[in-house]
Amino acid sequence: MSLGGHDRHLPGSGQAVYAISVAAELAGIGIQTLRLYEQHGLIAPARSPGGTRRYSGDDLVRLARITTLAGQGINLAGIARILDLEDANTALTAERDQLRDSGNHRL
């Protein structure tokens, strides 16, 4: 997505730049809800040298997934398990693709 040449000024998806109030607003949830998700291990924001939470674009995507699952009536323990399985699946897919690519280079 291009923003008329302004996209080069946006942070990378993994760069933790958003304060908790901004992340909560962008995710459409309350600050206390965001803290609750962190307490349950659903989200792990980076910390600034001073200890302030900083959220990345990747964290915002994860928050969107969490709020979707919560909106479907899934409790936080269930959400944690779903996210763990999704993360494991993503890692296995990446590993499979890497093995496939390395196998193709040997041919």
Tab-separated table of C-alpha atoms in Angstrom:
chain	number	residue	atom	x	y	z
A	1	MET	CA	0.000	0.000	0.000
A	2	SER	CA	1.402	3.342	-0.993
A	3	LEU	CA	0.475	6.561	0.687
A	4	GLY	CA	1.615	8.935	-2.030
A	5	GLY	CA	5.285	8.484	-1.206
A	6	HIS	CA	4.728	8.887	2.532
A	7	ASP	CA	4.869	5.146	3.303
A	8	ARG	CA	8.674	5.296	3.581
A	9	HIS	CA	8.121	7.301	6.792
A	10	LEU	CA	5.972	4.618	8.424
A	11	PRO	CA	7.665	2.268	10.899
A	12	GLY	CA	8.290	-1.335	9.908
A	13	SER	CA	5.699	-3.843	11.095
A	14	GLY	CA	8.072	-5.200	13.732
A	15	GLN	CA	9.240	-1.817	15.009
A	16	ALA	CA	7.735	-1.093	18.420
A	17	VAL	CA	6.762	2.564	18.348
A	18	TYR	CA	3.184	2.867	19.630
A	19	ALA	CA	2.509	3.804	23.251
A	20	ILE	CA	-0.150	1.832	25.094
A	21	SER	CA	-2.804	4.548	24.668
A	22	VAL	CA	-2.232	4.711	20.909
A	23	ALA	CA	-2.165	0.907	20.546
A	24	ALA	CA	-5.402	0.589	22.528
A	25	GLU	CA	-7.089	3.239	20.412
A	26	LEU	CA	-5.900	1.682	17.151
A	27	ALA	CA	-7.063	-1.755	18.334
A	28	GLY	CA	-10.415	-0.383	19.504
A	29	ILE	CA	-10.000	-1.638	23.057
A	30	GLY	CA	-9.399	-0.100	26.462
A	31	ILE	CA	-5.985	0.296	28.038
A	32	GLN	CA	-6.967	-2.001	30.917
A	33	THR	CA	-8.054	-4.665	28.427
A	34	LEU	CA	-4.698	-4.384	26.708
A	35	ARG	CA	-2.940	-4.803	30.052
A	36	LEU	CA	-5.155	-7.817	30.819
A	37	TYR	CA	-4.130	-9.427	27.523
A	38	GLU	CA	-0.497	-8.866	28.470
A	39	GLN	CA	-1.042	-10.383	31.939
A	40	HIS	CA	-2.475	-13.503	30.270
A	41	GLY	CA	0.503	-13.747	27.915
A	42	LEU	CA	-1.518	-13.015	24.787
A	43	ILE	CA	0.652	-10.067	23.808
A	44	ALA	CA	4.222	-9.192	24.800
A	45	PRO	CA	5.067	-5.595	23.925
A	46	ALA	CA	8.628	-4.362	23.744
A	47	ARG	CA	9.791	-2.066	26.523
A	48	SER	CA	11.635	1.203	26.188
A	49	PRO	CA	14.796	1.708	28.273
A	50	GLY	CA	12.539	3.433	30.827
A	51	GLY	CA	10.154	0.460	30.958
A	52	THR	CA	7.325	1.976	28.904
A	53	ARG	CA	5.352	-0.489	26.795
A	54	ARG	CA	5.839	-0.056	23.044
A	55	TYR	CA	3.670	-1.848	20.498
A	56	SER	CA	4.492	-2.644	16.880
A	57	GLY	CA	2.348	-3.081	13.793
A	58	ASP	CA	2.724	-6.846	14.292
A	59	ASP	CA	1.362	-6.433	17.832
A	60	LEU	CA	-1.629	-4.531	16.437
A	61	VAL	CA	-2.333	-7.381	14.005
A	62	ARG	CA	-2.167	-9.837	16.919
A	63	LEU	CA	-4.514	-7.623	18.948
A	64	ALA	CA	-6.989	-7.648	16.066
A	65	ARG	CA	-6.889	-11.465	16.100
A	66	ILE	CA	-7.366	-11.517	19.881
A	67	THR	CA	-10.350	-9.156	19.744
A	68	THR	CA	-11.906	-11.198	16.920
A	69	LEU	CA	-11.597	-14.390	18.956
A	70	ALA	CA	-12.888	-12.684	22.123
A	71	GLY	CA	-15.820	-11.340	20.109
A	72	GLN	CA	-16.653	-14.929	19.167
A	73	GLY	CA	-17.012	-15.739	22.858
A	74	ILE	CA	-13.713	-17.574	23.307
A	75	ASN	CA	-12.204	-17.156	26.768
A	76	LEU	CA	-8.642	-15.928	27.301
A	77	ALA	CA	-7.237	-19.421	27.962
A	78	GLY	CA	-8.763	-20.623	24.707
A	79	ILE	CA	-7.408	-17.600	22.854
A	80	ALA	CA	-3.933	-18.293	24.261
A	81	ARG	CA	-4.082	-21.893	22.999
A	82	ILE	CA	-5.333	-20.837	19.566
A	83	LEU	CA	-2.573	-18.235	19.238
A	84	ASP	CA	0.069	-20.769	20.322
A	85	LEU	CA	-1.143	-23.229	17.685
A	86	GLU	CA	-1.278	-20.538	15.005
A	87	ASP	CA	2.259	-19.404	15.893
A	88	ALA	CA	3.530	-23.013	15.769
A	89	ASN	CA	1.817	-23.551	12.418
A	90	THR	CA	3.417	-20.382	11.011
A	91	ALA	CA	6.862	-21.486	12.213
A	92	LEU	CA	6.439	-24.984	10.747
A	93	THR	CA	5.258	-23.569	7.426
A	94	ALA	CA	8.293	-21.277	7.251
A	95	GLU	CA	10.605	-24.182	8.105
A	96	ARG	CA	8.975	-26.376	5.454
A	97	ASP	CA	9.338	-23.637	2.846
A	98	GLN	CA	12.984	-23.134	3.773
A	99	LEU	CA	13.652	-26.868	3.460
A	100	ARG	CA	11.875	-26.920	0.106
A	101	ASP	CA	13.939	-23.992	-1.130
A	102	SER	CA	17.217	-25.544	0.029
A	103	GLY	CA	16.211	-28.815	-1.652
A	104	ASN	CA	15.537	-27.011	-4.921
A	105	HIS	CA	18.996	-25.422	-4.854
A	106	ARG	CA	20.631	-28.854	-4.686
A	107	LEU	CA	19.043	-29.966	-7.959
